[in-house]
mmCIF file of C-alpha atoms in Angstrom:
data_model
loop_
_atom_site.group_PDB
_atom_site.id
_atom_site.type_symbol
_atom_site.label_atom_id
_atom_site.label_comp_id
_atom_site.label_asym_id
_atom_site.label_seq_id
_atom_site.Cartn_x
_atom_site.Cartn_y
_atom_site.Cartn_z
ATOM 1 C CA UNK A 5 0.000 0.000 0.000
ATOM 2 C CA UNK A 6 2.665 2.643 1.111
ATOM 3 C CA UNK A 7 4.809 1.341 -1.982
ATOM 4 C CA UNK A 8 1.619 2.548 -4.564
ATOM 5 C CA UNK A 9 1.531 5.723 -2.615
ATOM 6 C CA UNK A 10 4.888 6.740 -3.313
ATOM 7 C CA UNK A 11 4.688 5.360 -7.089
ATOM 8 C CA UNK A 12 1.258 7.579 -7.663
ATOM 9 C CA UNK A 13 3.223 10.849 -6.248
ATOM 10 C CA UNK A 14 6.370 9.859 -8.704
ATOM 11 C CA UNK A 15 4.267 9.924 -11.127
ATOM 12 C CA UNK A 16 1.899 12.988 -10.645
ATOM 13 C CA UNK A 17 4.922 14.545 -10.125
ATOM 14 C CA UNK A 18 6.704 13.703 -13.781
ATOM 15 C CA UNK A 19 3.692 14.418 -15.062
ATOM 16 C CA UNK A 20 3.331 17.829 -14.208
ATOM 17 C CA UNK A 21 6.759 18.136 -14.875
ATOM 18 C CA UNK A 22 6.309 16.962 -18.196
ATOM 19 C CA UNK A 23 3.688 19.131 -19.409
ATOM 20 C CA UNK A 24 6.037 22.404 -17.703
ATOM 21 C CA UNK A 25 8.667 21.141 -20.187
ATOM 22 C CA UNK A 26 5.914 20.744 -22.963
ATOM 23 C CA UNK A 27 5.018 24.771 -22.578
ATOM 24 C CA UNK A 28 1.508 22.877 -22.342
ATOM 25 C CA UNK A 29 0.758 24.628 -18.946
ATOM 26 C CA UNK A 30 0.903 28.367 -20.389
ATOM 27 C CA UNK A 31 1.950 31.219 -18.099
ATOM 28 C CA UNK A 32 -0.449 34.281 -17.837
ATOM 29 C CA UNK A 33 0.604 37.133 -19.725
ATOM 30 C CA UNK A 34 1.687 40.012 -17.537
ATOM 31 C CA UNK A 35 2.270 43.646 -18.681
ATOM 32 C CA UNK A 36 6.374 44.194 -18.316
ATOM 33 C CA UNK A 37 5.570 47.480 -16.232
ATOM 34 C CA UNK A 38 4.095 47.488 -13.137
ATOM 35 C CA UNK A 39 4.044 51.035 -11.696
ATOM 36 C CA UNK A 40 2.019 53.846 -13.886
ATOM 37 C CA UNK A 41 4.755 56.964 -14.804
ATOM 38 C CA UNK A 42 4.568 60.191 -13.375
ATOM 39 C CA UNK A 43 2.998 61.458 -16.564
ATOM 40 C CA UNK A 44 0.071 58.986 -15.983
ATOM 41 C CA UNK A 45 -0.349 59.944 -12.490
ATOM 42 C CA UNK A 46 -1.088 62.720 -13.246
ATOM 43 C CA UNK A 47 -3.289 62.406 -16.351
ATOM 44 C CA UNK A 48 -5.353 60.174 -14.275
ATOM 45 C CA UNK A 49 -5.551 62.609 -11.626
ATOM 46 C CA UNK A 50 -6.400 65.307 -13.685
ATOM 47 C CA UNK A 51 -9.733 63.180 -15.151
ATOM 48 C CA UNK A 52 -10.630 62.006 -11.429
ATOM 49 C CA UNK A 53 -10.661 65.696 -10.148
ATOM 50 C CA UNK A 54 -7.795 65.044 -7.483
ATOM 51 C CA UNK A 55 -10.261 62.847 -5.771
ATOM 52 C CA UNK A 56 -11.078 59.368 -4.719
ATOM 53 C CA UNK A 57 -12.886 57.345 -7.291
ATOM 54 C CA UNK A 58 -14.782 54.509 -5.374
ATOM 55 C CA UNK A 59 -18.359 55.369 -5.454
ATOM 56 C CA UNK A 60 -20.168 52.435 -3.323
ATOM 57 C CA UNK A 61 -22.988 51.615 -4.912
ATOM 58 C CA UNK A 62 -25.938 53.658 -2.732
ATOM 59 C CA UNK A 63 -23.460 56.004 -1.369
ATOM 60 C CA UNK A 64 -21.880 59.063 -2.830
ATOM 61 C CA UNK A 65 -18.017 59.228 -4.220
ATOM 62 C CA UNK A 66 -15.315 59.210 -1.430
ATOM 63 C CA UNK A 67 -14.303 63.000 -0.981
ATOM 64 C CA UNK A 68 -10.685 62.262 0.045
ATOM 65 C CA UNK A 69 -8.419 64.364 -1.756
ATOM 66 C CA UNK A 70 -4.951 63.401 -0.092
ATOM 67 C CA UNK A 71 -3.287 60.176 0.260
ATOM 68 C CA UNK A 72 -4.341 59.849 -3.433
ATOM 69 C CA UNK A 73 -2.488 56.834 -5.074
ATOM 70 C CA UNK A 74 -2.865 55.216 -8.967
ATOM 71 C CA UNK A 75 -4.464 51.748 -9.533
ATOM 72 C CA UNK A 76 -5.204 49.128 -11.441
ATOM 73 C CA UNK A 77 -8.821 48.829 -12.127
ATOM 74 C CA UNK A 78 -7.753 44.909 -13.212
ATOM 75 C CA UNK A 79 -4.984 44.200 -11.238
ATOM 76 C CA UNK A 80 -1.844 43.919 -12.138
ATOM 77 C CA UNK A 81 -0.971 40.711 -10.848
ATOM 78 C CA UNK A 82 -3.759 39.546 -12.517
ATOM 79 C CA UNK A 83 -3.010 40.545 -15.851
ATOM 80 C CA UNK A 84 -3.897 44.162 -16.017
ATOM 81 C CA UNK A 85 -2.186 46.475 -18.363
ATOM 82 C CA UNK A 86 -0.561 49.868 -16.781
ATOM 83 C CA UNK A 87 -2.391 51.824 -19.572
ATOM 84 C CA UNK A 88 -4.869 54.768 -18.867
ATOM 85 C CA UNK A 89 -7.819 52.680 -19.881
ATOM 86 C CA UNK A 90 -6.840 50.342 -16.938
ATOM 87 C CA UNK A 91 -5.896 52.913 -14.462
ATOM 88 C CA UNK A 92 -7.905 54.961 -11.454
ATOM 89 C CA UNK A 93 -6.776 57.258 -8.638
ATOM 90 C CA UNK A 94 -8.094 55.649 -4.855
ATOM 91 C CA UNK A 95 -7.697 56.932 -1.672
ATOM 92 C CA UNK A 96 -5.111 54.621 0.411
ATOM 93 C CA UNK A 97 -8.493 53.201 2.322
ATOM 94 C CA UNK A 98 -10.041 52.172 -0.698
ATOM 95 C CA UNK A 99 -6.600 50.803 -2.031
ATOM 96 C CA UNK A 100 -5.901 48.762 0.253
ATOM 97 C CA UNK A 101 -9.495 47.832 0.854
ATOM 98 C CA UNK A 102 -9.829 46.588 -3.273
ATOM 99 C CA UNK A 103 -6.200 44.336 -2.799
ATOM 100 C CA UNK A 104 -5.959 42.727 -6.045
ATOM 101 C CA UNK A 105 -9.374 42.333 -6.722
ATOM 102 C CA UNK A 106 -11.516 42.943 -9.793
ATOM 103 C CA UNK A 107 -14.571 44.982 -9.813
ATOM 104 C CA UNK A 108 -17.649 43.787 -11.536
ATOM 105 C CA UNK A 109 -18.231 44.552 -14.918
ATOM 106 C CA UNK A 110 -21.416 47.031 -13.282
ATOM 107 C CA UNK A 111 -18.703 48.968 -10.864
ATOM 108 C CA UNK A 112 -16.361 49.089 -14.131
ATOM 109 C CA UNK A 113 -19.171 50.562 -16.159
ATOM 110 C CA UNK A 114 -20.184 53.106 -13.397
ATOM 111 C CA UNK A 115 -16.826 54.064 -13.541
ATOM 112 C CA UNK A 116 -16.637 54.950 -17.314
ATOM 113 C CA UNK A 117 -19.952 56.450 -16.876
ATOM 114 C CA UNK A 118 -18.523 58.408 -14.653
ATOM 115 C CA UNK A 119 -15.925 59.544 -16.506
#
């Protein structure tokens, strides 16, 4: 019994290293650069109105002005691309509150909307 334990995890284990080998297991495509430039910053500030961006869904839009940092609406460690399209300006609450997180496509929308 403790012989055909070991064997099975031998071979799950070639297996999987097989297919890393193979390139069948593919790697997720992540954009090179992961902070936004200065210039972004503060394009991105510029169309948030130096203010917070999260607007819960029956509440108004945060009114913190300070402590203002650039994110990843999709996350970069999640694929998201450090473009403009891809990028808001949160408070440091409501950064570190999202994590790496994605919004739903109905926050995302609201967002553009309110753009």
């Amino acid at each position: 019994m403790n012989n055909i334990l070991v064997l099975s995890c031998l071979g799950v284990a070639a297996l999987g290293s097989l297919l890393l080998v193979a390139g069948l297991v593919r790697r997720r495509w992540r954009d090179p650069r992961r902070l936004f430039t200065w210039e972004q910053k503060k394009t991105l500030l510029a169309r948030a109105g130096h203010r917070c961006e999260h607007k819960p869904l029956l509440w108004s839009r945060c009114k913190a002005t300070s402590e203002l940092e650039a994110d990843h609406v999709v996350p970069w460690s999640r694929g998201g691309p450090t473009q403009l399209w891809n990028g808001s300006v949160l408070c440091r609450r409501h950064n570190r509150r999202k994590s790496n997180r994605i919004p739903t496509a109905f926050y995302r929308w609201r967002l553009a909307q309110r753009r």
